[in-house]
Amino acid sequence: MASLLPKKELYGFLVLALILVVVLPLSLDIFRLNLVGKYLTYAFVAVGLVLCWGYGGILSLGQGVFFGLGGYIMAMFLKLEASDPESTKIQSTPGIPDFMDWNQITELPFFWQPFYSFTFTLIALIIVPTIIAYIVGVAMFKRRVGGVYFAIITQAIAAILTILIIGQQGYTGGVNGMTDLRTLHGWDIRTDNAKYIFYFLCVFMLFVCLLIAQFIRKSKLGRLLVAMRDKEDRVRFSGYDVSNFKIFVFCIGAIFAAIGGAMFTLQVGFMSPTLVGIVPSIEMVIFCAVGGRLSIIGAVYGALVVNFAKTSFSESFPELWLFAMGGLFIAVVMAFPNGLAGLYNTYAAPKVDAFFAKLFSKNTTDNSAPPITPATKPVTKTESTSLPQGALHEPQ
C-alpha cells in the first residue's frame, strides 16, 4: 500500500475525498451539486489523458468520441425503457423511441434490441469503446504514427462520428440527441434523491479509476510509458514492443472516458452530438493541461476549475468564453506547462512540507523531553557546588 500510495499522494487522495464527499455536499444545494457531478464526469476523461498524454506521450484530440460512445450506450438503454407501449401509445408506432417515429421508422432496428438488457448495456459500455480504441491504436501505432499526426487523425475521427450521428437522425436522434430519459428500472432518475445518489456513485467510480491509474503509474508499465515518451527508440531497441504499450494505455483512456460519458447521461438526463465533436475533445485536453498532465489528482481539479470558470464566465460573457478557453490553453503551455499541480509542487508544497515538519518535530520534542523536578534538576556550569563560607567550622 505504501508503494502504491506514498504519504504525500495519500494525503492528496484524502483531501480530494474530503472535498467531494463532505465539503461540497454539505455546502451546495442540489442544483449546484448536480453541476459538480457533471463536471466530475469530464474528470474521467482528464485522468485517462494523464496516462495517454502525460505519461505515454500520446496526445489524443478525439476523446470526445469515447465519452460520447459511453453516453449514447447508456442513453439507448434509458430511452428504450422510456419508450414502452403505454408511454408511446399516441405515436404511429408505439413501443419505439419518439425520434424513430418522427422519421417514419416502423420497427426497432436490430442493433437496438440488445439494449433492453441492463447487463448487456454495462458490458457494451466497456467493450465497444475498447474495440474502437484498439482498432484505431493498431492502425496507427503499428505503423509508428504518432505525435501531431495521431492528434489530427483522432480529431478527424471525432468529426466523422459527429457527422454520422447527426446524419442518421432516425437511429440516433440527430442533432437533438437522446432526450426525455426518465427512469432506470422504474426508478425516477429526475428526483433530488436520485441526483444525490448519482453524485456519490460518480465520485466512487472516479476514485476507482484514480486508483487504477495510480496502480499503472507506479507499476513497471508506468515506468515504461515514461521511457517511451522520452526515448521511444531506446525502449524499442531494448526489446519492447512499444506499439502494444501504446495501444493498451489508449484503450484504458477510452474506457475511462466511456464511464464518464455514461455517468454524464445518468446525471444530466440526455446525450447529444455536441459532446462528441472536436470542440469538446479539445476542451477535455485543456482540463488535463490546466490540472497538470503529470498528475491524476491535478486532472480532477483541472476539470472542476475550468468547468466552474466556464459556467460563471459564460453566464456573463457567452460570446467570449471560447476566446477565454483558447487564451487559457496558451497561458498553460507558455507560463505553467505542468498546470495547477506544477504550481503547487513548485511554490506551495515546500511551505506545506516545512510547516508539517516543524509541527511534527515540535510535538515530538515536547513529548520526549521529561519534566524537570527539583530532585533531578541538572547541574549547570553557572551554578556553584561549593559550601557556604564557615560551614565546616564548629560552633563556638
mmCIF file with all atom_site columns, N, CA and C in Angstrom, residues 176-237:
data_model
loop_
_atom_site.group_PDB
_atom_site.id
_atom_site.type_symbol
_atom_site.label_atom_id
_atom_site.label_alt_id
_atom_site.label_comp_id
_atom_site.label_asym_id
_atom_site.label_entity_id
_atom_site.label_seq_id
_atom_site.pdbx_PDB_ins_code
_atom_site.Cartn_x
_atom_site.Cartn_y
_atom_site.Cartn_z
_atom_site.occupancy
_atom_site.B_iso_or_equiv
_atom_site.pdbx_formal_charge
_atom_site.auth_seq_id
_atom_site.auth_comp_id
_atom_site.auth_asym_id
_atom_site.auth_atom_id
_atom_site.pdbx_PDB_model_num
ATOM 1   N N  . ASN A 1 176 ? -30.572 16.755 -32.082 1.00 0.00 ? 176 ASN A N  1
ATOM 2   C CA . ASN A 1 176 ? -31.190 16.917 -30.759 1.00 0.00 ? 176 ASN A CA 1
ATOM 3   C C  . ASN A 1 176 ? -30.685 15.901 -29.750 1.00 0.00 ? 176 ASN A C  1
ATOM 4   N N  . GLY A 1 177 ? -30.131 14.803 -30.231 1.00 0.00 ? 177 GLY A N  1
ATOM 5   C CA . GLY A 1 177 ? -29.644 13.772 -29.336 1.00 0.00 ? 177 GLY A CA 1
ATOM 6   C C  . GLY A 1 177 ? -30.773 12.948 -28.751 1.00 0.00 ? 177 GLY A C  1
ATOM 7   N N  . MET A 1 178 ? -30.484 12.269 -27.669 1.00 0.00 ? 178 MET A N  1
ATOM 8   C CA . MET A 1 178 ? -31.478 11.451 -26.965 1.00 0.00 ? 178 MET A CA 1
ATOM 9   C C  . MET A 1 178 ? -31.891 12.172 -25.702 1.00 0.00 ? 178 MET A C  1
ATOM 10  N N  . THR A 1 179 ? -33.154 12.534 -25.653 1.00 0.00 ? 179 THR A N  1
ATOM 11  C CA . THR A 1 179 ? -33.682 13.317 -24.534 1.00 0.00 ? 179 THR A CA 1
ATOM 12  C C  . THR A 1 179 ? -34.834 12.556 -23.875 1.00 0.00 ? 179 THR A C  1
ATOM 13  N N  . ASP A 1 180 ? -35.380 13.176 -22.845 1.00 0.00 ? 180 ASP A N  1
ATOM 14  C CA . ASP A 1 180 ? -36.529 12.619 -22.122 1.00 0.00 ? 180 ASP A CA 1
ATOM 15  C C  . ASP A 1 180 ? -36.202 11.249 -21.536 1.00 0.00 ? 180 ASP A C  1
ATOM 16  N N  . LEU A 1 181 ? -35.045 11.156 -20.902 1.00 0.00 ? 181 LEU A N  1
ATOM 17  C CA . LEU A 1 181 ? -34.649 9.929  -20.215 1.00 0.00 ? 181 LEU A CA 1
ATOM 18  C C  . LEU A 1 181 ? -35.132 10.033 -18.779 1.00 0.00 ? 181 LEU A C  1
ATOM 19  N N  . ARG A 1 182 ? -36.060 9.161  -18.391 1.00 0.00 ? 182 ARG A N  1
ATOM 20  C CA . ARG A 1 182 ? -36.783 9.391  -17.142 1.00 0.00 ? 182 ARG A CA 1
ATOM 21  C C  . ARG A 1 182 ? -36.505 8.378  -16.051 1.00 0.00 ? 182 ARG A C  1
ATOM 22  N N  . THR A 1 183 ? -36.383 7.106  -16.403 1.00 0.00 ? 183 THR A N  1
ATOM 23  C CA . THR A 1 183 ? -36.333 6.072  -15.367 1.00 0.00 ? 183 THR A CA 1
ATOM 24  C C  . THR A 1 183 ? -35.191 5.093  -15.615 1.00 0.00 ? 183 THR A C  1
ATOM 25  N N  . LEU A 1 184 ? -34.783 4.444  -14.525 1.00 0.00 ? 184 LEU A N  1
ATOM 26  C CA . LEU A 1 184 ? -33.799 3.357  -14.565 1.00 0.00 ? 184 LEU A CA 1
ATOM 27  C C  . LEU A 1 184 ? -34.394 2.197  -13.783 1.00 0.00 ? 184 LEU A C  1
ATOM 28  N N  . HIS A 1 185 ? -34.843 1.167  -14.486 1.00 0.00 ? 185 HIS A N  1
ATOM 29  C CA . HIS A 1 185 ? -35.567 0.043  -13.865 1.00 0.00 ? 185 HIS A CA 1
ATOM 30  C C  . HIS A 1 185 ? -36.773 0.543  -13.064 1.00 0.00 ? 185 HIS A C  1
ATOM 31  N N  . GLY A 1 186 ? -37.482 1.492  -13.623 1.00 0.00 ? 186 GLY A N  1
ATOM 32  C CA . GLY A 1 186 ? -38.668 2.020  -12.969 1.00 0.00 ? 186 GLY A CA 1
ATOM 33  C C  . GLY A 1 186 ? -38.412 3.087  -11.925 1.00 0.00 ? 186 GLY A C  1
ATOM 34  N N  . TRP A 1 187 ? -37.160 3.382  -11.647 1.00 0.00 ? 187 TRP A N  1
ATOM 35  C CA . TRP A 1 187 ? -36.801 4.382  -10.640 1.00 0.00 ? 187 TRP A CA 1
ATOM 36  C C  . TRP A 1 187 ? -36.593 5.726  -11.330 1.00 0.00 ? 187 TRP A C  1
ATOM 37  N N  . ASP A 1 188 ? -37.295 6.729  -10.875 1.00 0.00 ? 188 ASP A N  1
ATOM 38  C CA . ASP A 1 188 ? -37.236 8.051  -11.488 1.00 0.00 ? 188 ASP A CA 1
ATOM 39  C C  . ASP A 1 188 ? -35.872 8.688  -11.220 1.00 0.00 ? 188 ASP A C  1
ATOM 40  N N  . ILE A 1 189 ? -35.110 8.939  -12.287 1.00 0.00 ? 189 ILE A N  1
ATOM 41  C CA . ILE A 1 189 ? -33.765 9.492  -12.127 1.00 0.00 ? 189 ILE A CA 1
ATOM 42  C C  . ILE A 1 189 ? -33.759 11.017 -12.118 1.00 0.00 ? 189 ILE A C  1
ATOM 43  N N  . ARG A 1 190 ? -34.932 11.640 -12.151 1.00 0.00 ? 190 ARG A N  1
ATOM 44  C CA . ARG A 1 190 ? -35.006 13.098 -12.179 1.00 0.00 ? 190 ARG A CA 1
ATOM 45  C C  . ARG A 1 190 ? -35.233 13.719 -10.809 1.00 0.00 ? 190 ARG A C  1
ATOM 46  N N  . THR A 1 191 ? -35.438 12.901 -9.788  1.00 0.00 ? 191 THR A N  1
ATOM 47  C CA . THR A 1 191 ? -35.700 13.422 -8.451  1.00 0.00 ? 191 THR A CA 1
ATOM 48  C C  . THR A 1 191 ? -34.413 13.894 -7.781  1.00 0.00 ? 191 THR A C  1
ATOM 49  N N  . ASP A 1 192 ? -34.574 14.707 -6.735  1.00 0.00 ? 192 ASP A N  1
ATOM 50  C CA . ASP A 1 192 ? -33.401 15.185 -5.994  1.00 0.00 ? 192 ASP A CA 1
ATOM 51  C C  . ASP A 1 192 ? -32.666 14.032 -5.327  1.00 0.00 ? 192 ASP A C  1
ATOM 52  N N  . ASN A 1 193 ? -33.415 13.061 -4.822  1.00 0.00 ? 193 ASN A N  1
ATOM 53  C CA . ASN A 1 193 ? -32.788 11.912 -4.175  1.00 0.00 ? 193 ASN A CA 1
ATOM 54  C C  . ASN A 1 193 ? -31.921 11.139 -5.169  1.00 0.00 ? 193 ASN A C  1
ATOM 55  N N  . ALA A 1 194 ? -32.414 10.970 -6.389  1.00 0.00 ? 194 ALA A N  1
ATOM 56  C CA . ALA A 1 194 ? -31.643 10.271 -7.415  1.00 0.00 ? 194 ALA A CA 1
ATOM 57  C C  . ALA A 1 194 ? -30.386 11.055 -7.772  1.00 0.00 ? 194 ALA A C  1
ATOM 58  N N  . LYS A 1 195 ? -30.483 12.372 -7.821  1.00 0.00 ? 195 LYS A N  1
ATOM 59  C CA . LYS A 1 195 ? -29.319 13.187 -8.153  1.00 0.00 ? 195 LYS A CA 1
ATOM 60  C C  . LYS A 1 195 ? -28.235 13.059 -7.085  1.00 0.00 ? 195 LYS A C  1
ATOM 61  N N  . TYR A 1 196 ? -28.634 12.999 -5.819  1.00 0.00 ? 196 TYR A N  1
ATOM 62  C CA . TYR A 1 196 ? -27.656 12.777 -4.746  1.00 0.00 ? 196 TYR A CA 1
ATOM 63  C C  . TYR A 1 196 ? -26.973 11.417 -4.918  1.00 0.00 ? 196 TYR A C  1
ATOM 64  N N  . ILE A 1 197 ? -27.767 10.392 -5.190  1.00 0.00 ? 197 ILE A N  1
ATOM 65  C CA . ILE A 1 197 ? -27.206 9.047  -5.329  1.00 0.00 ? 197 ILE A CA 1
ATOM 66  C C  . ILE A 1 197 ? -26.248 8.974  -6.511  1.00 0.00 ? 197 ILE A C  1
ATOM 67  N N  . PHE A 1 198 ? -26.627 9.569  -7.638  1.00 0.00 ? 198 PHE A N  1
ATOM 68  C CA . PHE A 1 198 ? -25.757 9.534  -8.819  1.00 0.00 ? 198 PHE A CA 1
ATOM 69  C C  . PHE A 1 198 ? -24.485 10.347 -8.592  1.00 0.00 ? 198 PHE A C  1
ATOM 70  N N  . TYR A 1 199 ? -24.577 11.414 -7.800  1.00 0.00 ? 199 TYR A N  1
ATOM 71  C CA . TYR A 1 199 ? -23.365 12.189 -7.496  1.00 0.00 ? 199 TYR A CA 1
ATOM 72  C C  . TYR A 1 199 ? -22.370 11.326 -6.739  1.00 0.00 ? 199 TYR A C  1
ATOM 73  N N  . PHE A 1 200 ? -22.832 10.658 -5.701  1.00 0.00 ? 200 PHE A N  1
ATOM 74  C CA . PHE A 1 200 ? -21.904 9.844  -4.909  1.00 0.00 ? 200 PHE A CA 1
ATOM 75  C C  . PHE A 1 200 ? -21.438 8.623  -5.696  1.00 0.00 ? 200 PHE A C  1
ATOM 76  N N  . LEU A 1 201 ? -22.287 8.082  -6.572  1.00 0.00 ? 201 LEU A N  1
ATOM 77  C CA . LEU A 1 201 ? -21.853 6.993  -7.438  1.00 0.00 ? 201 LEU A CA 1
ATOM 78  C C  . LEU A 1 201 ? -20.757 7.474  -8.378  1.00 0.00 ? 201 LEU A C  1
ATOM 79  N N  . CYS A 1 202 ? -20.908 8.694  -8.903  1.00 0.00 ? 202 CYS A N  1
ATOM 80  C CA . CYS A 1 202 ? -19.892 9.268  -9.787  1.00 0.00 ? 202 CYS A CA 1
ATOM 81  C C  . CYS A 1 202 ? -18.566 9.453  -9.045  1.00 0.00 ? 202 CYS A C  1
ATOM 82  N N  . VAL A 1 203 ? -18.631 9.931  -7.812  1.00 0.00 ? 203 VAL A N  1
ATOM 83  C CA . VAL A 1 203 ? -17.415 10.111 -7.010  1.00 0.00 ? 203 VAL A CA 1
ATOM 84  C C  . VAL A 1 203 ? -16.751 8.762  -6.755  1.00 0.00 ? 203 VAL A C  1
ATOM 85  N N  . PHE A 1 204 ? -17.553 7.759  -6.421  1.00 0.00 ? 204 PHE A N  1
ATOM 86  C CA . PHE A 1 204 ? -17.000 6.429  -6.167  1.00 0.00 ? 204 PHE A CA 1
ATOM 87  C C  . PHE A 1 204 ? -16.303 5.872  -7.412  1.00 0.00 ? 204 PHE A C  1
ATOM 88  N N  . MET A 1 205 ? -16.968 5.951  -8.558  1.00 0.00 ? 205 MET A N  1
ATOM 89  C CA . MET A 1 205 ? -16.374 5.442  -9.796  1.00 0.00 ? 205 MET A CA 1
ATOM 90  C C  . MET A 1 205 ? -15.126 6.230  -10.181 1.00 0.00 ? 205 MET A C  1
ATOM 91  N N  . LEU A 1 206 ? -15.135 7.531  -9.896  1.00 0.00 ? 206 LEU A N  1
ATOM 92  C CA . LEU A 1 206 ? -13.953 8.349  -10.186 1.00 0.00 ? 206 LEU A CA 1
ATOM 93  C C  . LEU A 1 206 ? -12.760 7.881  -9.366  1.00 0.00 ? 206 LEU A C  1
ATOM 94  N N  . PHE A 1 207 ? -12.974 7.573  -8.089  1.00 0.00 ? 207 PHE A N  1
ATOM 95  C CA . PHE A 1 207 ? -11.863 7.112  -7.259  1.00 0.00 ? 207 PHE A CA 1
ATOM 96  C C  . PHE A 1 207 ? -11.404 5.714  -7.667  1.00 0.00 ? 207 PHE A C  1
ATOM 97  N N  . VAL A 1 208 ? -12.311 4.889  -8.164  1.00 0.00 ? 208 VAL A N  1
ATOM 98  C CA . VAL A 1 208 ? -11.886 3.588  -8.707  1.00 0.00 ? 208 VAL A CA 1
ATOM 99  C C  . VAL A 1 208 ? -10.939 3.797  -9.890  1.00 0.00 ? 208 VAL A C  1
ATOM 100 N N  . CYS A 1 209 ? -11.313 4.698  -10.784 1.00 0.00 ? 209 CYS A N  1
ATOM 101 C CA . CYS A 1 209 ? -10.453 4.996  -11.940 1.00 0.00 ? 209 CYS A CA 1
ATOM 102 C C  . CYS A 1 209 ? -9.136  5.632  -11.495 1.00 0.00 ? 209 CYS A C  1
ATOM 103 N N  . LEU A 1 210 ? -9.175  6.485  -10.485 1.00 0.00 ? 210 LEU A N  1
ATOM 104 C CA . LEU A 1 210 ? -7.947  7.095  -9.973  1.00 0.00 ? 210 LEU A CA 1
ATOM 105 C C  . LEU A 1 210 ? -6.999  6.043  -9.410  1.00 0.00 ? 210 LEU A C  1
ATOM 106 N N  . LEU A 1 211 ? -7.549  5.073  -8.689  1.00 0.00 ? 211 LEU A N  1
ATOM 107 C CA . LEU A 1 211 ? -6.701  4.021  -8.123  1.00 0.00 ? 211 LEU A CA 1
ATOM 108 C C  . LEU A 1 211 ? -6.113  3.132  -9.229  1.00 0.00 ? 211 LEU A C  1
ATOM 109 N N  . ILE A 1 212 ? -6.898  2.855  -10.263 1.00 0.00 ? 212 ILE A N  1
ATOM 110 C CA . ILE A 1 212 ? -6.367  2.089  -11.391 1.00 0.00 ? 212 ILE A CA 1
ATOM 111 C C  . ILE A 1 212 ? -5.240  2.865  -12.067 1.00 0.00 ? 212 ILE A C  1
ATOM 112 N N  . ALA A 1 213 ? -5.469  4.160  -12.278 1.00 0.00 ? 213 ALA A N  1
ATOM 113 C CA . ALA A 1 213 ? -4.430  4.990  -12.895 1.00 0.00 ? 213 ALA A CA 1
ATOM 114 C C  . ALA A 1 213 ? -3.191  5.066  -12.014 1.00 0.00 ? 213 ALA A C  1
ATOM 115 N N  . GLN A 1 214 ? -3.389  5.149  -10.699 1.00 0.00 ? 214 GLN A N  1
ATOM 116 C CA . GLN A 1 214 ? -2.257  5.198  -9.782  1.00 0.00 ? 214 GLN A CA 1
ATOM 117 C C  . GLN A 1 214 ? -1.469  3.889  -9.818  1.00 0.00 ? 214 GLN A C  1
ATOM 118 N N  . PHE A 1 215 ? -2.179  2.770  -9.912  1.00 0.00 ? 215 PHE A N  1
ATOM 119 C CA . PHE A 1 215 ? -1.506  1.474  -9.999  1.00 0.00 ? 215 PHE A CA 1
ATOM 120 C C  . PHE A 1 215 ? -0.659  1.393  -11.272 1.00 0.00 ? 215 PHE A C  1
ATOM 121 N N  . ILE A 1 216 ? -1.209  1.880  -12.388 1.00 0.00 ? 216 ILE A N  1
ATOM 122 C CA . ILE A 1 216 ? -0.450  1.870  -13.644 1.00 0.00 ? 216 ILE A CA 1
ATOM 123 C C  . ILE A 1 216 ? 0.772   2.769  -13.535 1.00 0.00 ? 216 ILE A C  1
ATOM 124 N N  . ARG A 1 217 ? 0.620   3.937  -12.934 1.00 0.00 ? 217 ARG A N  1
ATOM 125 C CA . ARG A 1 217 ? 1.743   4.872  -12.785 1.00 0.00 ? 217 ARG A CA 1
ATOM 126 C C  . ARG A 1 217 ? 2.886   4.255  -11.991 1.00 0.00 ? 217 ARG A C  1
ATOM 127 N N  . LYS A 1 218 ? 2.547   3.542  -10.938 1.00 0.00 ? 218 LYS A N  1
ATOM 128 C CA . LYS A 1 218 ? 3.575   3.020  -10.034 1.00 0.00 ? 218 LYS A CA 1
ATOM 129 C C  . LYS A 1 218 ? 4.129   1.662  -10.465 1.00 0.00 ? 218 LYS A C  1
ATOM 130 N N  . SER A 1 219 ? 3.527   1.070  -11.473 1.00 0.00 ? 219 SER A N  1
ATOM 131 C CA . SER A 1 219 ? 3.985   -0.243 -11.926 1.00 0.00 ? 219 SER A CA 1
ATOM 132 C C  . SER A 1 219 ? 5.134   -0.099 -12.934 1.00 0.00 ? 219 SER A C  1
ATOM 133 N N  . LYS A 1 220 ? 5.634   -1.239 -13.351 1.00 0.00 ? 220 LYS A N  1
ATOM 134 C CA . LYS A 1 220 ? 6.672   -1.238 -14.386 1.00 0.00 ? 220 LYS A CA 1
ATOM 135 C C  . LYS A 1 220 ? 6.152   -0.638 -15.686 1.00 0.00 ? 220 LYS A C  1
ATOM 136 N N  . LEU A 1 221 ? 4.869   -0.857 -15.956 1.00 0.00 ? 221 LEU A N  1
ATOM 137 C CA . LEU A 1 221 ? 4.264   -0.276 -17.155 1.00 0.00 ? 221 LEU A CA 1
ATOM 138 C C  . LEU A 1 221 ? 4.344   1.247  -17.128 1.00 0.00 ? 221 LEU A C  1
ATOM 139 N N  . GLY A 1 222 ? 4.108   1.833  -15.965 1.00 0.00 ? 222 GLY A N  1
ATOM 140 C CA . GLY A 1 222 ? 4.204   3.285  -15.848 1.00 0.00 ? 222 GLY A CA 1
ATOM 141 C C  . GLY A 1 222 ? 5.599   3.793  -16.161 1.00 0.00 ? 222 GLY A C  1
ATOM 142 N N  . ARG A 1 223 ? 6.606   3.081  -15.684 1.00 0.00 ? 223 ARG A N  1
ATOM 143 C CA . ARG A 1 223 ? 7.985   3.488  -15.965 1.00 0.00 ? 223 ARG A CA 1
ATOM 144 C C  . ARG A 1 223 ? 8.307   3.332  -17.453 1.00 0.00 ? 223 ARG A C  1
ATOM 145 N N  . LEU A 1 224 ? 7.764   2.284  -18.059 1.00 0.00 ? 224 LEU A N  1
ATOM 146 C CA . LEU A 1 224 ? 7.968   2.099  -19.492 1.00 0.00 ? 224 LEU A CA 1
ATOM 147 C C  . LEU A 1 224 ? 7.279   3.190  -20.308 1.00 0.00 ? 224 LEU A C  1
ATOM 148 N N  . LEU A 1 225 ? 6.106   3.625  -19.863 1.00 0.00 ? 225 LEU A N  1
ATOM 149 C CA . LEU A 1 225 ? 5.403   4.696  -20.566 1.00 0.00 ? 225 LEU A CA 1
ATOM 150 C C  . LEU A 1 225 ? 6.226   5.978  -20.557 1.00 0.00 ? 225 LEU A C  1
ATOM 151 N N  . VAL A 1 226 ? 6.802   6.295  -19.400 1.00 0.00 ? 226 VAL A N  1
ATOM 152 C CA . VAL A 1 226 ? 7.636   7.497  -19.309 1.00 0.00 ? 226 VAL A CA 1
ATOM 153 C C  . VAL A 1 226 ? 8.869   7.353  -20.199 1.00 0.00 ? 226 VAL A C  1
ATOM 154 N N  . ALA A 1 227 ? 9.463   6.159  -20.202 1.00 0.00 ? 227 ALA A N  1
ATOM 155 C CA . ALA A 1 227 ? 10.634  5.928  -21.057 1.00 0.00 ? 227 ALA A CA 1
ATOM 156 C C  . ALA A 1 227 ? 10.264  6.043  -22.532 1.00 0.00 ? 227 ALA A C  1
ATOM 157 N N  . MET A 1 228 ? 9.099   5.546  -22.902 1.00 0.00 ? 228 MET A N  1
ATOM 158 C CA . MET A 1 228 ? 8.637   5.661  -24.281 1.00 0.00 ? 228 MET A CA 1
ATOM 159 C C  . MET A 1 228 ? 8.404   7.118  -24.659 1.00 0.00 ? 228 MET A C  1
ATOM 160 N N  . ARG A 1 229 ? 7.853   7.860  -23.741 1.00 0.00 ? 229 ARG A N  1
ATOM 161 C CA . ARG A 1 229 ? 7.597   9.280  -24.011 1.00 0.00 ? 229 ARG A CA 1
ATOM 162 C C  . ARG A 1 229 ? 8.892   10.036 -24.255 1.00 0.00 ? 229 ARG A C  1
ATOM 163 N N  . ASP A 1 230 ? 9.924   9.730  -23.489 1.00 0.00 ? 230 ASP A N  1
ATOM 164 C CA . ASP A 1 230 ? 11.173  10.484 -23.575 1.00 0.00 ? 230 ASP A CA 1
ATOM 165 C C  . ASP A 1 230 ? 12.132  9.920  -24.638 1.00 0.00 ? 230 ASP A C  1
ATOM 166 N N  . LYS A 1 231 ? 12.276  8.604  -24.672 1.00 0.00 ? 231 LYS A N  1
ATOM 167 C CA . LYS A 1 231 ? 13.212  7.972  -25.613 1.00 0.00 ? 231 LYS A CA 1
ATOM 168 C C  . LYS A 1 231 ? 12.578  6.715  -26.183 1.00 0.00 ? 231 LYS A C  1
ATOM 169 N N  . GLU A 1 232 ? 11.678  6.883  -27.129 1.00 0.00 ? 232 GLU A N  1
ATOM 170 C CA . GLU A 1 232 ? 10.938  5.741  -27.664 1.00 0.00 ? 232 GLU A CA 1
ATOM 171 C C  . GLU A 1 232 ? 11.852  4.747  -28.369 1.00 0.00 ? 232 GLU A C  1
ATOM 172 N N  . ASP A 1 233 ? 12.795  5.232  -29.140 1.00 0.00 ? 233 ASP A N  1
ATOM 173 C CA . ASP A 1 233 ? 13.690  4.329  -29.871 1.00 0.00 ? 233 ASP A CA 1
ATOM 174 C C  . ASP A 1 233 ? 14.537  3.494  -28.928 1.00 0.00 ? 233 ASP A C  1
ATOM 175 N N  . ARG A 1 234 ? 14.970  4.083  -27.829 1.00 0.00 ? 234 ARG A N  1
ATOM 176 C CA . ARG A 1 234 ? 15.790  3.333  -26.875 1.00 0.00 ? 234 ARG A CA 1
ATOM 177 C C  . ARG A 1 234 ? 14.988  2.198  -26.251 1.00 0.00 ? 234 ARG A C  1
ATOM 178 N N  . VAL A 1 235 ? 13.709  2.441  -25.955 1.00 0.00 ? 235 VAL A N  1
ATOM 179 C CA . VAL A 1 235 ? 12.853  1.387  -25.412 1.00 0.00 ? 235 VAL A CA 1
ATOM 180 C C  . VAL A 1 235 ? 12.651  0.289  -26.452 1.00 0.00 ? 235 VAL A C  1
ATOM 181 N N  . ARG A 1 236 ? 12.463  0.674  -27.698 1.00 0.00 ? 236 ARG A N  1
ATOM 182 C CA . ARG A 1 236 ? 12.276  -0.307 -28.764 1.00 0.00 ? 236 ARG A CA 1
ATOM 183 C C  . ARG A 1 236 ? 13.533  -1.150 -28.961 1.00 0.00 ? 236 ARG A C  1
ATOM 184 N N  . PHE A 1 237 ? 14.692  -0.501 -28.909 1.00 0.00 ? 237 PHE A N  1
ATOM 185 C CA . PHE A 1 237 ? 15.947  -1.237 -29.079 1.00 0.00 ? 237 PHE A CA 1
ATOM 186 C C  . PHE A 1 237 ? 16.256  -2.132 -27.883 1.00 0.00 ? 237 PHE A C  1
#
